[in-house]
Amino acid sequence: MKDFFSKLIIFIMLLPLIPLMLWPFIASWRWPQLIPLFGDARGFKHFFSAGSNSINILLFSILLSIIVTIITLAIALPAAKAIAFYSFKGKNIIKTVILLPVIVPMVAVSMGIHVSFIYLGLANNCIGVILIHLIPGLPYAVRILLNSFLLIGDDIATQGKNLGANSLQVLWYITLPLIMPGVIAASTMVYIISFSQYFITFLIGGGRVVTFSMLMFPLIQRGERVLASTYSIVFLASILLVVIVADKVIKGFFNDSNFLV
Amino acid sequence: MADIKLISAYKRYDTESVLNGVSIHVNNGEYISLIGASGCGKTTTLKIIAGLIKACSGQVLFNNVNASKLSENKSRAVIVDQNVLLFPHMTVERNINFGLRIRRVSKEKIKEKTEKLLEMIQLSEHKNKFPSELSGGQMQRVAIARAMAIEPEVLLLDEPFSKLDVSLREDMRKFIKEVHENHKITIIMVTHDKEEAFLMSDRVAFMDNGKIEQYDTPENIYKRPNSMKVARFFGHCNFIEGTIENSVFTSKLGTYSVDEKKEGKVTMLIRSEQIKIVREGEQNATGIVTDYRYAGEKSYLKLDSNGVTLGIHTTEDIKYRLRDTIHIKIDYKKGVLLW
Ligand SMILES: Nc1ncnc2c1ncn2[C@@H]1O[C@H](COP(=O)(O)OP(=O)(O)O)[C@@H](O)[C@H]1O
Ligand SMILES: [Mg+2]
């Protein structure tokens, strides 16, 4: 019964994807046609055509979001660990500040940041875009990793130290492998958030940094169903691919049997 | 192997002072127990000896050398935590040789040592299992092997039996005793079970409120406790208040000549088993039964003897009724004077 319901829920969630899957292949579907007229998948032709530059933008976007994910995790890991295990002054304030971007609208935040970025010369370039992309994902990453750290506790790392491991060895051989599920969940989340950003990329990048979601936006706005759904499928497929590959790579990397002798 | 000294360790967390000057000296190859109620600071003491937490003040000496001067990485004292703490993502084998692998010991050496340790804990066939696939006793043994792998000078065992079924404890005790004897290693064990402490160790340190109240052989701790607190912890006691004058102890129960020069008010400790129920004529006191409880192999009685409440136990299968008068013989010779 439970199994049936979970299948039902998955089905309902996937339902809207069906027309999305169909649209790229439809030539015309006007009233009173009951069955659409299938065509030559011109969406994909457009996507792969040399002039569109879509593939390059896609690859650039993937790279950008991967960089954002790596930097976010590099910040979130020590932050989450500190919040989980150390007591220090202002811990609660830091916890709140880190969560703030979830509560305060990103638009409001970015407007302010944009002004500062112009002064700092970070507007209209990739570095600025990467920096602004760190903000929406960070709260989620810290939250997820904080829970992972609390789950494994501090004692097991201390035990490793007691057996003679230095801090780096403890991190590498014990802590990271143990919080790996959290790391994967956090990176997936951060990657998707970054990859889906439209407004802040446009604002800070000034239209000069073009990501894949910026490419999609006008297509959707103009009601170009065939092109919009083609690009949406590519969008989804690319995320799926990156997430699966990342999962495999990270898991394979932190498999204990790879380590030491 | 090492001789360890902990010298007046103090430790406080925020507002709570946990250790109030703990000093303890463990000889080379000795097996000692730290015993006391939960929360009295036993684990904290072990962690300070292991160098895992810093005392606010005090020193740890290994063979009379200050531990802080020794390289921390040497792990001279390894803790087997009360929660076992095996690495869940490593197999039994890789848990055991973790300490060797991070030290970059040669492959052959690691293999040889791991196999020996697996044999010692009799888990050779289980070496490729993960901790979650083991029983409590097996996990405990893996944790001990993992600690032994790096040949520490001191093994610190934090309540090694508390997570085990009673039936497994006997085996585990034997195993740890064997490890102690075969490897001639110094062991400090934390427990809150007095029988376990007595059975296992050369000396027992009784801790209360962040202080060591008495540190002595099991026999001395039991027979010559230095305070009511210690006496109470290790067995059923009767405290008889009285005075000594001219080497005669006088209490409501009568008089008794003692070999004691000091004079004045004193409390005499008489253990429950040092009061025997005797036939009329052999007694040195009588009592009225005020409480009687049957507990299988023995029965507990409370007596009122001339206004003094005495708790005794008997293994004889006689049913007593309340308000019965019984004759008892108090073995004053074994009494302990607590000034
Ligand atoms: N990290 C810590 N922070 C604050 N208090 C602690 C910490 N560790 C232990 N304590 C306190 O110190 C006291 C002694 O703890 P512990 O040494 O673990 O006792 P035991 O092992 O004898 O049960 C306890 O009251 C405990 O609450
Ligand atoms: Mg404890």
XYZ file of C-alpha atoms and ligand atoms in Angstrom:
628
model
C 0.000 0.000 0.000
C 2.764 2.369 1.028
C 4.635 1.304 -2.061
C 1.618 2.079 -4.207
C 1.308 5.581 -2.795
C 4.957 6.401 -3.250
C 4.676 5.267 -6.848
C 1.558 7.354 -7.298
C 3.266 10.424 -5.906
C 6.254 9.950 -8.186
C 3.887 9.558 -11.127
C 1.992 12.732 -10.271
C 5.259 14.611 -9.948
C 6.496 13.362 -13.298
C 3.195 14.040 -15.064
C 4.012 17.628 -16.119
C 7.167 16.313 -17.747
C 5.193 14.349 -20.329
C 4.130 17.331 -22.462
C 7.613 18.720 -21.969
C 9.013 15.556 -23.475
C 6.571 15.711 -26.386
C 6.796 19.359 -27.360
C 10.266 19.351 -28.897
C 9.049 16.896 -31.518
C 5.813 18.661 -32.396
C 5.601 20.648 -35.622
C 2.143 22.062 -34.998
C -0.678 21.424 -32.553
C -3.486 23.875 -33.207
C -7.153 23.714 -32.468
C -9.056 21.620 -33.531
C -6.243 19.080 -34.028
C -6.665 16.296 -31.501
C -3.346 14.635 -32.239
C -0.355 16.927 -32.741
C 1.541 16.891 -35.971
C 5.026 15.595 -35.248
C 7.870 17.265 -37.015
C 11.592 17.173 -37.284
C 12.668 18.135 -33.765
C 13.785 21.543 -34.863
C 14.415 22.451 -31.214
C 17.303 20.048 -31.048
C 18.502 21.129 -34.459
C 18.552 24.666 -33.156
C 20.335 23.600 -30.025
C 23.072 21.747 -31.880
C 23.426 24.242 -34.706
C 26.810 25.934 -34.763
C 25.364 29.418 -34.848
C 23.393 29.123 -31.616
C 26.414 28.673 -29.370
C 24.094 26.847 -26.959
C 26.465 23.975 -26.244
C 29.245 26.345 -25.261
C 26.925 28.260 -22.981
C 25.716 25.021 -21.424
C 29.261 23.841 -20.761
C 30.202 27.255 -19.404
C 27.180 27.172 -17.100
C 28.021 23.725 -15.838
C 31.593 24.801 -15.125
C 30.429 27.966 -13.379
C 28.008 26.085 -11.149
C 30.602 23.436 -10.339
C 33.022 26.157 -9.258
C 30.259 27.775 -7.193
C 29.492 24.402 -5.590
C 33.109 23.738 -4.695
C 33.597 27.186 -3.168
C 30.299 26.971 -1.285
C 31.287 23.649 0.208
C 34.714 24.919 1.110
C 32.997 27.633 3.136
C 30.123 25.539 4.447
C 32.196 22.591 5.740
C 34.294 24.462 8.308
C 31.350 26.715 9.160
C 29.039 23.783 9.833
C 31.718 21.981 11.824
C 32.379 25.027 13.969
C 28.678 25.541 14.620
C 28.232 21.865 15.433
C 31.141 21.309 17.808
C 32.605 24.530 19.130
C 31.035 26.947 21.523
C 32.014 30.529 20.887
C 30.622 33.979 21.393
C 28.005 35.035 18.881
C 27.343 31.499 17.678
C 23.620 32.125 17.481
C 24.094 35.376 15.575
C 26.288 33.609 13.013
C 23.716 30.861 12.688
C 21.036 33.437 11.943
C 23.184 35.413 9.511
C 23.997 32.282 7.557
C 20.321 31.462 7.241
C 19.323 35.005 6.356
C 19.446 34.679 2.547
C 16.683 32.092 2.776
C 14.457 34.535 4.587
C 15.335 37.860 2.934
C 14.417 37.991 -0.791
C 17.447 37.429 -2.964
C 16.413 40.374 -5.149
C 16.707 42.809 -2.269
C 20.070 41.409 -1.264
C 21.494 41.472 -4.781
C 20.446 45.046 -5.430
C 22.588 46.185 -2.528
C 25.438 43.904 -3.442
C 25.317 45.087 -7.034
C 26.175 48.630 -5.974
C 29.145 47.403 -3.944
C 30.281 45.144 -6.786
C 30.316 48.069 -9.181
C 32.664 49.925 -6.824
C 34.833 46.826 -6.426
C 34.937 46.117 -10.137
C 33.161 42.814 -9.662
C 30.097 43.703 -11.697
C 29.773 42.509 -15.277
C 32.247 39.642 -14.944
C 32.437 35.994 -13.997
C 34.017 36.514 -10.590
C 31.126 38.705 -9.524
C 28.623 36.156 -10.779
C 30.384 33.343 -8.939
C 30.432 35.399 -5.758
C 26.746 36.275 -5.949
C 25.888 32.624 -6.662
C 27.482 31.642 -3.374
C 24.796 33.423 -1.425
C 21.577 31.502 -2.192
C 23.131 28.036 -1.805
C 25.210 28.609 1.300
C 22.408 28.475 3.887
C 21.218 25.117 2.575
C 24.733 23.707 2.450
C 25.467 24.777 6.024
C 22.155 23.387 7.277
C 22.612 20.023 5.621
C 26.236 19.669 6.700
C 25.468 20.860 10.215
C 23.030 17.992 10.571
C 25.606 15.554 9.204
C 28.203 16.718 11.704
C 25.759 16.518 14.580
C 24.806 13.032 13.471
C 28.351 11.635 13.517
C 29.357 13.591 16.610
C 32.783 14.722 17.690
C 33.870 11.601 19.540
C 34.766 9.497 16.553
C 37.194 12.131 15.291
C 38.714 12.333 18.757
C 39.157 8.574 18.707
C 41.063 8.880 15.433
C 43.285 11.513 16.976
C 43.877 9.282 19.954
C 45.060 6.542 17.604
C 47.642 8.928 16.251
C 46.032 10.648 13.279
C 46.724 14.337 12.788
C 43.923 16.798 12.053
C 44.252 16.459 8.300
C 44.225 12.661 8.462
C 41.190 12.718 10.727
C 39.382 14.976 8.266
C 40.381 12.923 5.251
C 40.010 9.377 6.514
C 37.249 9.715 9.081
C 35.192 12.880 9.025
C 34.729 13.379 5.287
C 33.843 9.751 4.497
C 31.322 9.775 7.330
C 29.592 12.999 6.321
C 29.743 12.084 2.629
C 25.971 11.572 2.247
C 25.536 15.108 3.555
C 28.249 16.404 1.241
C 26.517 14.833 -1.747
C 23.127 16.191 -0.732
C 24.563 19.654 -0.123
C 26.499 19.773 -3.391
C 23.478 18.622 -5.369
C 21.378 21.313 -3.751
C 23.952 24.056 -4.267
C 24.621 23.031 -7.852
C 20.944 23.064 -8.775
C 20.353 26.384 -7.040
C 23.292 27.944 -8.845
C 22.446 26.415 -12.191
C 18.871 27.726 -11.976
C 19.719 31.330 -11.072
C 18.445 33.789 -13.627
C 17.876 37.191 -12.098
C 21.026 37.618 -10.022
C 23.201 36.373 -12.868
C 21.605 38.913 -15.170
C 21.945 41.708 -12.621
C 25.561 41.152 -11.582
C 26.752 39.800 -14.930
C 25.205 42.757 -16.661
C 24.205 40.550 -19.574
C 27.841 39.885 -20.372
C 27.986 36.637 -18.416
C 25.451 34.391 -20.131
C 24.360 31.198 -18.425
C 22.047 28.514 -19.697
C 19.030 29.690 -17.742
C 19.485 33.160 -19.237
C 19.396 31.543 -22.642
C 16.121 29.840 -21.767
C 14.376 32.828 -20.281
C 13.501 34.717 -23.483
C 12.372 31.494 -25.155
C 9.918 30.798 -22.377
C 8.798 34.422 -22.263
C 8.116 34.531 -26.002
C 6.027 31.369 -25.763
C 8.351 29.445 -28.069
C 7.040 26.124 -26.885
C 9.190 23.876 -29.020
C 12.443 25.644 -28.250
C 11.559 26.279 -24.600
C 10.769 22.643 -23.930
C 13.826 21.448 -25.825
C 16.067 23.660 -23.735
C 14.229 22.612 -20.581
C 14.937 18.990 -21.356
C 18.599 19.753 -21.924
C 18.567 21.740 -18.681
C 17.119 18.811 -16.706
C 19.264 16.199 -18.403
C 22.445 18.148 -17.784
C 21.640 18.494 -14.096
C 20.833 14.824 -13.822
C 24.054 13.890 -15.550
C 26.243 16.158 -13.428
C 24.595 14.985 -10.209
C 24.966 11.309 -11.069
C 28.569 11.706 -12.127
C 29.383 13.767 -9.033
C 27.744 11.177 -6.807
C 29.795 8.384 -8.362
C 33.019 10.364 -8.273
C 32.638 11.489 -4.660
C 31.542 8.068 -3.437
C 34.309 6.354 -5.313
C 36.812 8.831 -4.015
C 35.884 8.390 -0.393
C 35.603 4.646 -0.470
C 37.710 3.528 2.456
C 39.433 0.804 0.480
C 41.058 3.505 -1.675
C 42.859 4.902 1.297
C 46.307 4.173 2.610
C 47.895 0.859 1.794
C 54.746 0.031 29.317
C 54.933 3.007 31.459
C 54.498 4.329 34.898
C 51.964 7.129 34.891
C 51.454 9.976 37.230
C 48.597 12.386 37.150
C 49.395 15.254 39.460
C 46.676 17.493 40.900
C 44.531 17.782 37.810
C 41.849 20.440 37.880
C 39.221 20.775 35.212
C 36.194 22.985 34.898
C 33.625 23.458 32.166
C 32.088 26.928 32.132
C 30.489 26.955 35.546
C 30.902 23.336 36.568
C 34.114 22.198 38.205
C 34.559 18.564 37.234
C 37.966 17.637 38.648
C 39.120 19.150 41.918
C 42.721 18.056 42.162
C 42.999 14.455 41.013
C 46.337 12.794 41.662
C 47.030 9.196 40.850
C 50.141 7.130 40.364
C 49.961 3.939 38.342
C 52.941 1.613 38.343
C 54.418 0.017 35.326
C 52.261 -2.924 34.269
C 49.664 -2.338 36.936
C 45.932 -2.800 36.425
C 43.927 -0.201 38.272
C 40.262 0.716 38.332
C 38.714 4.132 38.626
C 35.344 3.747 40.243
C 32.644 6.153 41.268
C 29.114 7.286 40.604
C 28.124 8.489 37.174
C 29.254 12.054 36.535
C 32.029 12.081 39.139
C 34.702 12.765 36.508
C 36.083 9.338 35.569
C 35.918 9.778 31.802
C 37.346 13.279 32.117
C 40.301 11.860 34.054
C 40.966 9.253 31.363
C 40.769 11.830 28.601
C 43.256 14.037 30.373
C 45.670 11.104 30.710
C 45.194 10.354 27.002
C 45.859 13.990 26.179
C 42.486 14.384 24.490
C 41.437 17.222 26.731
C 43.605 19.698 28.529
C 43.348 20.044 32.270
C 43.025 23.591 33.570
C 46.017 22.820 35.729
C 48.009 19.764 36.678
C 50.454 17.455 34.954
C 50.594 14.054 33.329
C 53.909 12.245 33.565
C 54.886 9.112 31.665
C 57.945 7.538 33.256
C 58.446 10.868 35.007
C 58.541 12.836 31.754
C 55.913 15.496 31.241
C 53.447 14.240 28.648
C 53.128 17.632 26.991
C 56.803 17.422 26.085
C 56.269 14.113 24.326
C 55.020 14.228 20.786
C 51.261 14.017 20.845
C 51.204 11.725 17.853
C 52.812 8.889 19.726
C 49.574 7.927 21.434
C 51.170 6.508 24.507
C 47.785 6.138 26.142
C 44.890 4.948 24.009
C 41.271 5.064 25.115
C 38.720 2.426 24.350
C 35.687 4.671 24.638
C 32.557 3.679 26.525
C 30.709 3.959 23.199
C 33.292 1.737 21.441
C 33.475 4.174 18.480
C 34.595 1.855 15.729
C 34.912 3.581 12.368
C 31.659 2.518 10.691
C 32.974 2.873 7.163
C 35.942 0.584 7.680
C 36.049 -3.190 7.867
C 37.120 -4.938 11.048
C 40.580 -5.433 9.598
C 40.949 -1.803 8.562
C 39.636 -0.585 11.890
C 42.301 -2.597 13.652
C 45.183 -1.406 11.519
C 44.052 2.210 11.181
C 46.741 3.404 13.570
C 49.394 1.502 11.646
C 48.246 2.700 8.251
C 48.374 6.374 9.178
C 51.867 5.796 10.516
C 52.901 4.461 7.114
C 54.135 1.201 8.565
C 55.235 -1.210 5.840
C 52.614 -3.361 4.170
C 54.079 -6.668 5.362
C 54.336 -5.460 8.931
C 50.744 -4.258 8.906
C 49.519 -7.553 7.534
C 51.440 -9.585 10.052
C 50.343 -7.497 13.006
C 46.714 -7.326 11.928
C 46.569 -11.082 11.596
C 48.028 -11.568 15.034
C 45.517 -9.182 16.562
C 42.616 -10.765 14.695
C 43.707 -14.076 16.149
C 43.955 -12.587 19.605
C 40.355 -11.385 19.446
C 39.293 -14.536 17.579
C 37.678 -12.662 14.743
C 39.886 -13.753 11.855
C 36.927 -14.985 9.804
C 35.105 -11.724 10.352
C 37.887 -9.420 9.217
C 36.013 -8.201 6.149
C 32.813 -7.407 7.993
C 31.768 -3.907 8.896
C 31.175 -2.908 12.526
C 27.422 -2.843 12.021
C 27.546 -6.579 11.317
C 29.147 -7.425 14.668
C 27.720 -8.183 18.099
C 28.425 -5.928 21.067
C 31.147 -8.163 22.437
C 32.830 -8.489 19.063
C 32.830 -4.719 18.596
C 34.370 -4.281 22.007
C 37.128 -6.733 21.113
C 37.821 -4.983 17.817
C 38.115 -1.684 19.691
C 40.647 -3.233 22.045
C 42.627 -4.741 19.170
C 42.610 -1.390 17.374
C 44.052 0.249 20.465
C 46.628 -2.518 20.983
C 47.787 -2.315 17.371
C 49.813 0.794 17.979
C 51.371 -0.696 21.104
C 50.429 1.993 23.574
C 52.112 2.064 26.926
C 48.808 2.411 28.672
C 45.413 1.071 27.751
C 42.542 3.179 29.033
C 39.269 1.273 29.195
C 36.165 3.354 29.754
C 33.398 1.114 31.085
C 34.323 -1.756 28.769
C 31.521 -3.958 30.035
C 28.637 -1.569 30.436
C 27.253 -2.199 26.949
C 27.521 -5.980 27.179
C 25.030 -8.586 28.299
C 25.783 -10.035 31.698
C 26.550 -13.392 30.092
C 29.214 -11.819 27.884
C 30.917 -9.884 30.643
C 32.618 -12.925 32.116
C 34.269 -13.753 28.767
C 35.255 -10.155 28.244
C 36.825 -9.938 31.687
C 38.863 -13.028 31.006
C 39.902 -11.633 27.647
C 41.053 -8.328 29.088
C 42.908 -10.071 31.897
C 44.705 -12.159 29.288
C 45.611 -9.087 27.271
C 46.977 -7.514 30.429
C 49.054 -10.525 31.353
C 50.310 -11.447 27.892
C 51.234 -7.947 26.851
C 52.389 -6.675 30.241
C 50.559 -3.461 29.539
C 49.490 -0.877 32.089
C 45.702 -0.655 32.255
C 43.446 1.969 33.750
C 39.826 0.880 33.685
C 36.790 2.963 34.489
C 33.804 1.189 35.924
C 30.951 1.799 38.284
C 30.649 -1.833 39.270
C 32.472 -2.503 42.535
C 32.690 -6.261 42.093
C 34.231 -5.792 38.658
C 36.761 -3.327 40.048
C 37.744 -5.702 42.839
C 37.923 -8.768 40.611
C 39.990 -7.184 37.876
C 42.414 -4.786 39.402
C 45.531 -4.560 41.528
C 44.382 -1.274 42.973
C 41.126 0.624 43.034
C 40.710 4.380 43.096
C 37.378 5.567 44.395
C 36.318 8.909 42.953
C 33.659 11.213 44.212
C 32.894 14.745 43.125
C 36.047 15.162 41.085
C 38.363 13.898 43.808
C 39.993 10.596 44.598
C 38.777 9.637 48.035
C 40.856 6.499 48.447
C 43.324 4.637 46.269
C 44.305 1.249 47.547
C 44.165 -2.506 47.039
C 40.668 -3.999 46.856
C 41.154 -5.589 50.265
C 42.198 -2.383 51.947
C 39.447 -0.399 50.292
C 36.888 -2.831 51.619
C 38.361 -3.607 55.016
C 39.978 -0.295 55.828
C 37.939 2.448 54.141
C 39.109 5.897 55.174
C 35.678 7.508 55.232
C 32.002 6.718 55.536
C 31.599 7.636 51.870
C 34.076 4.976 50.769
C 32.691 2.429 53.205
C 29.137 2.997 52.011
C 30.030 2.717 48.336
C 31.586 -0.717 48.642
C 29.105 -2.534 50.860
C 26.332 -2.545 53.410
C 27.482 -0.752 56.504
C 26.473 -0.005 60.037
C 27.887 3.073 61.676
C 27.894 2.849 65.447
C 28.527 6.090 67.240
C 30.416 6.007 70.482
C 33.444 7.231 72.388
C 36.841 5.834 73.243
C 38.352 6.323 76.659
C 41.247 4.345 78.073
C 41.202 2.094 75.006
C 37.567 1.140 75.592
C 34.919 1.786 72.935
C 31.570 2.588 74.528
C 28.324 2.823 72.618
C 24.642 2.173 73.227
C 25.410 -1.448 72.353
C 27.900 -1.891 75.176
C 31.652 -1.713 75.604
C 34.560 -3.234 73.768
C 38.311 -2.969 74.334
C 40.172 -1.573 71.361
C 43.795 -1.224 70.535
C 43.672 2.547 70.133
C 45.455 5.337 71.958
C 43.351 8.222 70.635
C 40.372 9.280 72.728
C 37.076 11.011 72.017
C 33.988 10.679 69.884
C 34.273 8.124 67.101
C 32.164 6.152 64.662
C 32.774 2.469 64.281
C 32.044 0.846 60.919
C 30.661 -2.652 61.168
C 29.873 -4.324 57.835
C 26.554 -6.139 57.651
C 28.247 -9.510 57.304
C 30.206 -8.891 60.491
C 27.041 -9.240 62.533
C 25.949 -12.829 62.884
C 22.736 -14.254 64.252
C 23.651 -16.619 67.086
C 22.014 -18.884 69.620
C 21.019 -17.527 72.986
C 24.046 -17.299 75.245
C 26.566 -16.647 72.479
C 25.372 -13.132 71.765
C 26.989 -9.804 72.603
C 23.808 -7.892 71.742
C 20.130 -8.452 71.031
C 17.847 -6.806 68.524
C 14.202 -6.534 67.595
C 13.354 -7.203 63.968
C 11.925 -4.076 62.368
C 12.176 -5.144 58.758
C 12.683 -8.420 56.931
C 13.244 -8.884 53.203
C 13.780 -12.107 51.363
C 16.237 -11.847 48.419
C 16.833 -15.453 47.395
C 20.361 -16.405 48.269
C 20.186 -14.156 51.318
C 17.695 -12.249 53.427
C 18.046 -8.701 54.692
C 17.054 -7.779 58.205
C 16.814 -4.476 60.032
C 17.157 -4.608 63.794
C 16.652 -2.173 66.565
C 19.248 -2.817 69.181
C 18.924 -0.563 72.173
C 18.048 2.392 69.948
C 20.689 1.656 67.315
C 19.469 0.568 63.892
C 21.503 -2.329 62.493
C 21.265 -3.792 59.010
C 22.388 -7.380 58.664
C 22.010 -10.192 56.195
C 21.788 -13.901 56.670
C 22.096 -16.822 54.301
C 20.200 -19.117 56.615
C 16.761 -20.059 55.458
C 14.825 -18.949 58.499
C 11.755 -16.793 58.234
C 11.725 -13.941 60.723
C 8.705 -11.992 61.786
C 8.551 -8.374 62.764
C 9.118 -7.747 66.479
C 10.949 -11.059 66.948
C 13.847 -10.687 69.331
C 17.064 -12.203 68.030
C 20.522 -12.684 69.447
C 23.451 -11.327 67.524
C 27.192 -11.308 67.754
C 28.960 -8.207 66.520
C 32.497 -8.888 65.347
C 34.068 -5.739 66.817
C 37.530 -7.011 65.927
C 36.810 -6.237 62.277
C 35.281 -2.878 63.063
C 36.896 0.186 61.522
C 37.206 3.385 63.526
C 36.311 6.473 61.572
C 37.265 9.637 63.429
N 32.391 18.686 27.180
C 31.772 18.939 28.341
N 31.192 20.128 28.560
C 30.578 20.396 29.728
N 30.485 19.538 30.753
C 31.033 18.323 30.591
C 31.711 17.957 29.387
N 32.166 16.693 29.531
C 31.791 16.291 30.757
N 31.113 17.253 31.398
C 30.569 17.163 32.752
O 31.584 16.722 33.616
C 31.081 15.845 34.585
C 31.912 14.589 34.640
O 31.789 13.909 33.428
P 32.489 12.521 33.182
O 33.946 12.666 33.399
O 32.064 12.073 31.837
O 31.857 11.612 34.304
P 31.854 10.021 34.468
O 32.649 9.431 33.365
O 32.436 9.781 35.818
O 30.430 9.604 34.430
C 29.632 15.590 34.247
O 28.828 16.299 35.142
C 29.477 16.129 32.858
O 28.215 16.718 32.711
Mg 32.031 8.169 31.806
